[in-house]
Amino acid sequence: MKNTEPHWKTDFSVDWEQTSFITRREFTRFLGLGSAALATGNVLMVGINATRTETTRPRVEISEVDSIKPRGYKTFEYPEKGKHAILLRHEDGSLSAYSQRCPHLGCSVFYTEEHNQLECACHEGYFSPRTGEVIAGPPQRGLAKIELETINGKIFAIGGGEG
Ligand code: FES
């Protein structure tokens, strides 16, 4: 007697006696529980991230005020090693500090006394030394500002900067 079954049925046969079926109700319950587990995970992640943003930045001594001349600057690393930042002393003696990471594509920003502005050479982005806001070029937002504190003639970075 000739076998009339197609090849795939004999090659990949299913033992229906051994195979267990999942009912539509069981599958729906599985989807519901899976969705609930994912929703719970998302809520937990939001809680963890909210806790992280509350972490405080280190307090780092940058320089003595008198060691930076008006329209001068000093580079430092903040909030950690490898995150480059720049401290500016303006003509009136006030101070500003920013991350040196350009918010466009991450090149280093530097200060030019001649133009009294912060510049990114990669795509000609220009920033205000007073506010860190964009003056010209492709960056869509300003530089990350670093909070400063001056105590007894010493300048400290106390917060902000590159995330
Ligand atoms: S990376 Fe600074 S302007 Fe493009």
Short mmCIF file of C-alpha atoms and ligand atoms in Angstrom, two decimals:
data_model
loop_
_atom_site.label_atom_id
_atom_site.label_comp_id
_atom_site.label_asym_id
_atom_site.label_seq_id
_atom_site.Cartn_x
_atom_site.Cartn_y
_atom_site.Cartn_z
CA MET A 1 0.00 0.00 0.00
CA LYS A 2 1.34 3.36 -1.03
CA ASN A 3 1.74 6.12 1.55
CA THR A 4 -0.40 9.11 0.42
CA GLU A 5 0.72 11.41 3.23
CA PRO A 6 2.79 14.44 2.14
CA HIS A 7 6.48 14.29 3.04
CA TRP A 8 6.28 17.06 5.63
CA LYS A 9 3.69 15.11 7.62
CA THR A 10 5.90 12.09 7.95
CA ASP A 11 9.17 14.04 8.35
CA PHE A 12 7.80 16.44 10.97
CA SER A 13 5.05 14.39 12.47
CA VAL A 14 3.24 15.55 15.60
CA ASP A 15 2.36 13.06 18.27
CA TRP A 16 -1.09 14.41 19.10
CA GLU A 17 -1.38 12.12 22.12
CA GLN A 18 1.70 13.72 23.71
CA THR A 19 1.07 17.27 22.62
CA SER A 20 -0.74 19.52 25.05
CA PHE A 21 -2.89 22.35 23.80
CA ILE A 22 -3.20 25.78 25.31
CA THR A 23 -6.74 26.99 25.49
CA ARG A 24 -7.66 30.48 24.41
CA ARG A 25 -8.48 31.31 28.04
CA GLU A 26 -5.04 30.11 29.23
CA PHE A 27 -3.32 32.11 26.51
CA THR A 28 -5.32 35.24 27.42
CA ARG A 29 -4.43 34.76 31.09
CA PHE A 30 -0.75 34.42 30.12
CA LEU A 31 -0.92 37.68 28.14
CA GLY A 32 -2.64 39.44 31.04
CA LEU A 33 -0.07 38.27 33.59
CA GLY A 34 2.80 39.12 31.23
CA SER A 35 1.44 42.65 30.73
CA ALA A 36 0.99 43.09 34.49
CA ALA A 37 4.60 41.97 35.08
CA LEU A 38 5.90 44.46 32.47
CA ALA A 39 3.81 47.28 33.96
CA THR A 40 5.17 46.49 37.45
CA GLY A 41 8.73 46.48 36.07
CA ASN A 42 8.21 49.88 34.45
CA VAL A 43 6.88 51.36 37.69
CA LEU A 44 9.91 50.02 39.56
CA MET A 45 12.30 51.48 36.97
CA VAL A 46 10.65 54.90 37.24
CA GLY A 47 11.08 54.74 41.01
CA ILE A 48 14.75 53.76 40.70
CA ASN A 49 15.45 56.56 38.21
CA ALA A 50 13.68 59.12 40.42
CA THR A 51 15.99 58.09 43.25
CA ARG A 52 19.07 58.47 41.04
CA THR A 53 18.29 62.06 40.03
CA GLU A 54 18.25 62.99 43.70
CA THR A 55 21.89 62.03 44.15
CA THR A 56 24.04 65.01 44.99
CA ARG A 57 27.05 66.10 43.02
CA PRO A 58 30.47 66.23 44.65
CA ARG A 59 31.93 69.44 46.00
CA VAL A 60 35.18 70.05 44.14
CA GLU A 61 37.68 72.88 44.66
CA ILE A 62 38.54 74.40 41.31
CA SER A 63 40.84 77.31 41.96
CA GLU A 64 41.61 80.44 43.94
CA VAL A 65 39.65 83.41 42.61
CA ASP A 66 42.78 85.58 42.32
CA SER A 67 44.57 83.05 40.15
CA ILE A 68 42.18 83.72 37.26
CA LYS A 69 42.38 87.13 35.61
CA PRO A 70 39.24 88.87 34.32
CA ARG A 71 38.27 87.36 30.93
CA GLY A 72 40.38 84.41 31.89
CA TYR A 73 39.44 80.80 32.31
CA LYS A 74 40.47 77.53 33.90
CA THR A 75 39.56 74.01 32.86
CA PHE A 76 38.77 71.29 35.34
CA GLU A 77 36.94 67.98 35.54
CA TYR A 78 33.43 67.79 36.97
CA PRO A 79 31.39 66.00 38.26
CA GLU A 80 33.92 63.19 37.76
CA LYS A 81 37.27 62.47 36.11
CA GLY A 82 37.05 62.60 32.34
CA LYS A 83 34.10 65.05 32.28
CA HIS A 84 35.77 68.24 31.17
CA ALA A 85 34.49 71.61 32.30
CA ILE A 86 35.49 75.24 32.03
CA LEU A 87 35.38 78.05 34.58
CA LEU A 88 35.19 81.61 33.26
CA ARG A 89 35.93 84.83 35.12
CA HIS A 90 34.12 87.74 33.51
CA GLU A 91 35.35 91.34 33.34
CA ASP A 92 33.22 92.36 36.34
CA GLY A 93 34.75 89.56 38.39
CA SER A 94 31.69 87.30 38.32
CA LEU A 95 32.13 83.61 37.55
CA SER A 96 30.44 81.03 35.32
CA ALA A 97 31.22 77.39 34.68
CA TYR A 98 29.97 74.91 32.10
CA SER A 99 30.54 71.43 30.83
CA GLN A 100 32.87 71.55 27.84
CA ARG A 101 30.80 68.94 26.04
CA CYS A 102 28.96 70.55 23.12
CA PRO A 103 25.26 69.65 23.26
CA HIS A 104 25.20 69.21 19.48
CA LEU A 105 27.43 66.17 18.90
CA GLY A 106 29.73 66.19 21.89
CA CYS A 107 32.89 67.96 20.69
CA SER A 108 34.84 70.06 23.17
CA VAL A 109 33.90 73.69 23.60
CA PHE A 110 36.64 76.23 24.33
CA TYR A 111 36.79 79.89 25.29
CA THR A 112 38.24 82.56 23.02
CA GLU A 113 39.17 85.76 24.78
CA GLU A 114 39.39 87.56 21.44
CA HIS A 115 35.66 86.99 20.70
CA ASN A 116 34.65 86.63 24.36
CA GLN A 117 32.57 83.55 23.62
CA LEU A 118 32.62 79.80 23.94
CA GLU A 119 33.15 78.06 20.63
CA CYS A 120 32.80 74.57 19.24
CA ALA A 121 35.07 74.10 16.25
CA CYS A 122 33.33 70.96 14.95
CA HIS A 123 30.32 72.70 13.38
CA GLU A 124 30.85 76.31 14.44
CA GLY A 125 28.59 76.39 17.45
CA TYR A 126 28.85 79.53 19.60
CA PHE A 127 27.74 80.04 23.18
CA SER A 128 27.38 82.97 25.54
CA PRO A 129 30.06 83.01 28.24
CA ARG A 130 27.56 84.60 30.65
CA THR A 131 24.69 82.15 30.27
CA GLY A 132 25.95 79.22 28.21
CA GLU A 133 23.03 79.74 25.80
CA VAL A 134 23.46 79.20 22.07
CA ILE A 135 24.46 82.34 20.13
CA ALA A 136 24.79 80.69 16.72
CA GLY A 137 25.29 77.35 15.02
CA PRO A 138 23.55 73.97 15.05
CA PRO A 139 23.30 73.24 18.81
CA GLN A 140 19.66 73.22 19.91
CA ARG A 141 20.36 73.88 23.57
CA GLY A 142 22.94 75.59 25.73
CA LEU A 143 25.86 74.20 27.67
CA ALA A 144 25.27 72.32 30.91
CA LYS A 145 25.81 74.87 33.66
CA ILE A 146 27.85 74.05 36.76
CA GLU A 147 26.85 75.61 40.05
CA LEU A 148 29.63 77.45 41.85
CA GLU A 149 30.29 78.64 45.36
CA THR A 150 33.06 80.95 46.50
CA ILE A 151 34.31 80.68 50.06
CA ASN A 152 37.37 82.50 51.46
CA GLY A 153 38.67 83.26 47.97
CA LYS A 154 38.35 79.68 46.76
CA ILE A 155 35.96 78.56 44.01
CA PHE A 156 34.09 75.27 44.37
CA ALA A 157 31.88 73.37 41.91
CA ILE A 158 28.89 72.15 43.86
CA GLY A 159 26.38 70.87 41.31
CA GLY A 160 25.12 70.62 37.75
CA GLY A 161 27.35 69.85 34.80
CA GLU A 162 27.25 67.00 32.34
CA GLY A 163 24.78 64.26 33.22
S1 FES B 1 29.52 69.28 17.95
FE1 FES B 1 29.55 71.35 18.57
S2 FES B 1 28.56 72.38 16.97
FE2 FES B 1 28.49 70.31 16.37
#
